[in-house]
């Protein structure tokens, strides 16, 4: 499945071949942003858009202050608090955040943006939300840009044919001070998804399946471009879901070529180019595709028709199975590290080897996160729960929209009523239970069907057990109280 | 940033693949607005038996006696021996901050997640990639010999074993230079301010829509 050009013999001819060959989308984006190539292999690349949130920025602003430095280009920055904000009633503002440390962090972002003059959508601004929802929604993420943020899920923005990736806090400070990053070029990987996705199979299932195939380190060192005939038919929301989780396959960067779907999504957004600039931009964006003769360092091929709705059973996103499958048996694993990892995961998750995926009983359901909290995700979930009630065995089900604007749109469509009538809580926007930095969290031992991106130990709360699924699968699970095949479910 | 040149220390073997950043430093400790003080909460969920909260006195918490860093023989360890894909997950720099604050100066593993790997160098922490078979051997030796130490020579790019044998490792030239000299990346980049201005001038005429966008 994975074809990699890595042996010493094959390297040289391939390098030469690549010089002759066309460029990948990643090669073009890299070239367009190269400020300086150093002799030691490192390079300085220019950053067009820097998104900030409250968790990974305070130490960077502090660093600027200590060194008496100013941001290089104020208008390239856009901030919003998302990780810590409560998703319940918040009319009393930042001072009303119950957790004192969360309150300080949100307040610190407000203070820093104010003192450095950075545009911020504050907690009670309608435009506030998860950075990776807000950027695209505002047109602050545009095709052909470089986008960085102190958050690994910045790969999301690659859906727009942007070179986007997560950075650490030292790099947040570096970007603020210089508008550049010191980095090295990655290798190119193409994940080709060809054919037609089955009914009830979504972008989330595609990316979980891909991670299951290549593993959580399969993309390390690569920029992954998702292509193939199936990708061409996937919406921007779906493409964002797929690129969002490129990092869960180890790749900092996920990419999708720019096409008419991209251009249509971007048009008319607050920060999108207008007038003559729009025409100029659209013309330039036509080049944001890999050339037909571009050479990739690795190619993975996936048949869309083979993908069924996915459910993770373990503590790493690669520990995933189709909904008709079973929890694997560690004893059947030949690799020792894998066998031990599987055993540890089953113990943590409280699951039995060979147990049916559909036999996993749930305590909570979370629909939200930068992976799946956009309007299309909420529509998908609402279509499943409409006219139904959540299982009485469930302790909680909640929907957390990705931004204030997503929330308003959903309410205009009446989706909030569908959720509330079904017994699902309708919340204010934020990261919420994806990483449980705010009060939304799992109790020890509780199983959660979650549309988020990480099922690591303790991620959603100490001792919590996360199962990653699509919004439709999460919604169906909320009604049934355990996992069900959403394709069967919608028939009845 | 701390310089890194020669370091010798006790090796703690953490025999687990795919150690993620949530495991290295759980999210409830990311609320600090400082860079220091994360050491007591390094590997919090593995190290303690209770659920960790910010502002707790760590010395009063029940320790997990089975966790490697709680074993007396690894007290004072400053070299972490780990398995593949160490540091996967989020971009939180709190992960290397916690490792560094605890006292680690180097981590040896067959592979690291990209963002974590990059973050280490910004904090005087050296991640060393060695072949899986070599790492396997080091695990056996570190577990067999109490007080097992390794010396790491960044200048010569060598891990020196107690028996005098040496293992060569690779590290990117720029990162090595910065770590050896404790250099500030921002200061280095600002030396190229003219290049950045020149790039902006070029780019803003070719792609004017990319400038003055959120004002």
CSV table of C-alpha atoms in Angstrom, one decimal, chain A residues 85-88 363-369 372-373 377-378 381-382 385 390 394-402 415-416 419-420 422-436 438-443 446-452 460 469-471 474-475 477-479:
chain,number,residue,atom,x,y,z
A,85,UNK,CA,-14.0,29.1,27.4
A,86,UNK,CA,-17.1,27.8,29.1
A,87,UNK,CA,-19.8,26.6,26.7
A,88,UNK,CA,-22.6,27.3,29.1
A,363,UNK,CA,-22.1,7.2,28.7
A,364,UNK,CA,-21.7,10.4,26.8
A,365,UNK,CA,-21.8,11.8,23.3
A,366,UNK,CA,-19.9,14.8,22.1
A,367,UNK,CA,-20.5,16.5,18.8
A,368,UNK,CA,-18.1,19.4,18.2
A,369,UNK,CA,-14.3,20.2,18.0
A,372,UNK,CA,-16.5,18.3,13.2
A,373,UNK,CA,-18.3,21.4,14.5
A,377,UNK,CA,-21.5,18.5,10.6
A,378,UNK,CA,-24.4,19.8,12.6
A,381,UNK,CA,-26.0,14.9,13.0
A,382,UNK,CA,-29.4,16.7,13.1
A,385,UNK,CA,-31.6,12.5,15.5
A,390,UNK,CA,-31.4,10.0,23.1
A,394,UNK,CA,-26.9,8.1,28.4
A,395,UNK,CA,-25.6,10.5,31.0
A,396,UNK,CA,-25.2,13.4,28.6
A,397,UNK,CA,-25.1,14.3,24.9
A,398,UNK,CA,-24.0,17.7,23.8
A,399,UNK,CA,-23.5,19.6,20.6
A,400,UNK,CA,-20.9,22.4,20.7
A,401,UNK,CA,-20.9,24.6,17.5
A,402,UNK,CA,-17.5,25.6,16.2
A,415,UNK,CA,-31.1,22.5,14.1
A,416,UNK,CA,-30.9,23.6,17.8
A,419,UNK,CA,-31.1,18.6,19.1
A,420,UNK,CA,-32.9,20.0,22.2
A,422,UNK,CA,-34.0,14.9,21.2
A,423,UNK,CA,-32.5,15.5,24.6
A,424,UNK,CA,-29.2,16.9,23.4
A,425,UNK,CA,-27.7,20.0,25.0
A,426,UNK,CA,-27.1,23.0,22.8
A,427,UNK,CA,-24.0,24.9,23.8
A,428,UNK,CA,-21.9,28.0,23.2
A,429,UNK,CA,-18.9,27.7,20.9
A,430,UNK,CA,-15.4,26.5,22.0
A,431,UNK,CA,-13.1,23.4,22.1
A,432,UNK,CA,-15.1,22.0,25.0
A,433,UNK,CA,-14.9,18.3,25.6
A,434,UNK,CA,-12.4,17.6,22.8
A,435,UNK,CA,-9.7,18.3,25.4
A,436,UNK,CA,-11.6,19.1,28.5
A,438,UNK,CA,-13.1,23.8,30.4
A,439,UNK,CA,-15.8,22.1,32.6
A,440,UNK,CA,-17.0,19.8,29.9
A,441,UNK,CA,-15.3,16.5,30.6
A,442,UNK,CA,-15.7,12.7,31.0
A,443,UNK,CA,-15.6,11.0,34.4
A,446,UNK,CA,-16.9,6.7,31.0
A,447,UNK,CA,-17.2,5.8,27.3
A,448,UNK,CA,-17.8,8.7,24.9
A,449,UNK,CA,-18.7,8.7,21.2
A,450,UNK,CA,-16.9,11.8,20.2
A,451,UNK,CA,-16.5,13.7,16.9
A,452,UNK,CA,-13.1,15.1,18.0
A,460,UNK,CA,-11.4,14.1,27.5
A,469,UNK,CA,-16.5,8.8,15.1
A,470,UNK,CA,-18.3,11.0,12.5
A,471,UNK,CA,-21.1,13.3,13.5
A,474,UNK,CA,-22.2,10.0,17.1
A,475,UNK,CA,-25.8,11.0,16.6
A,477,UNK,CA,-25.0,6.3,18.9
A,478,UNK,CA,-26.7,8.9,21.1
A,479,UNK,CA,-30.1,7.5,20.1
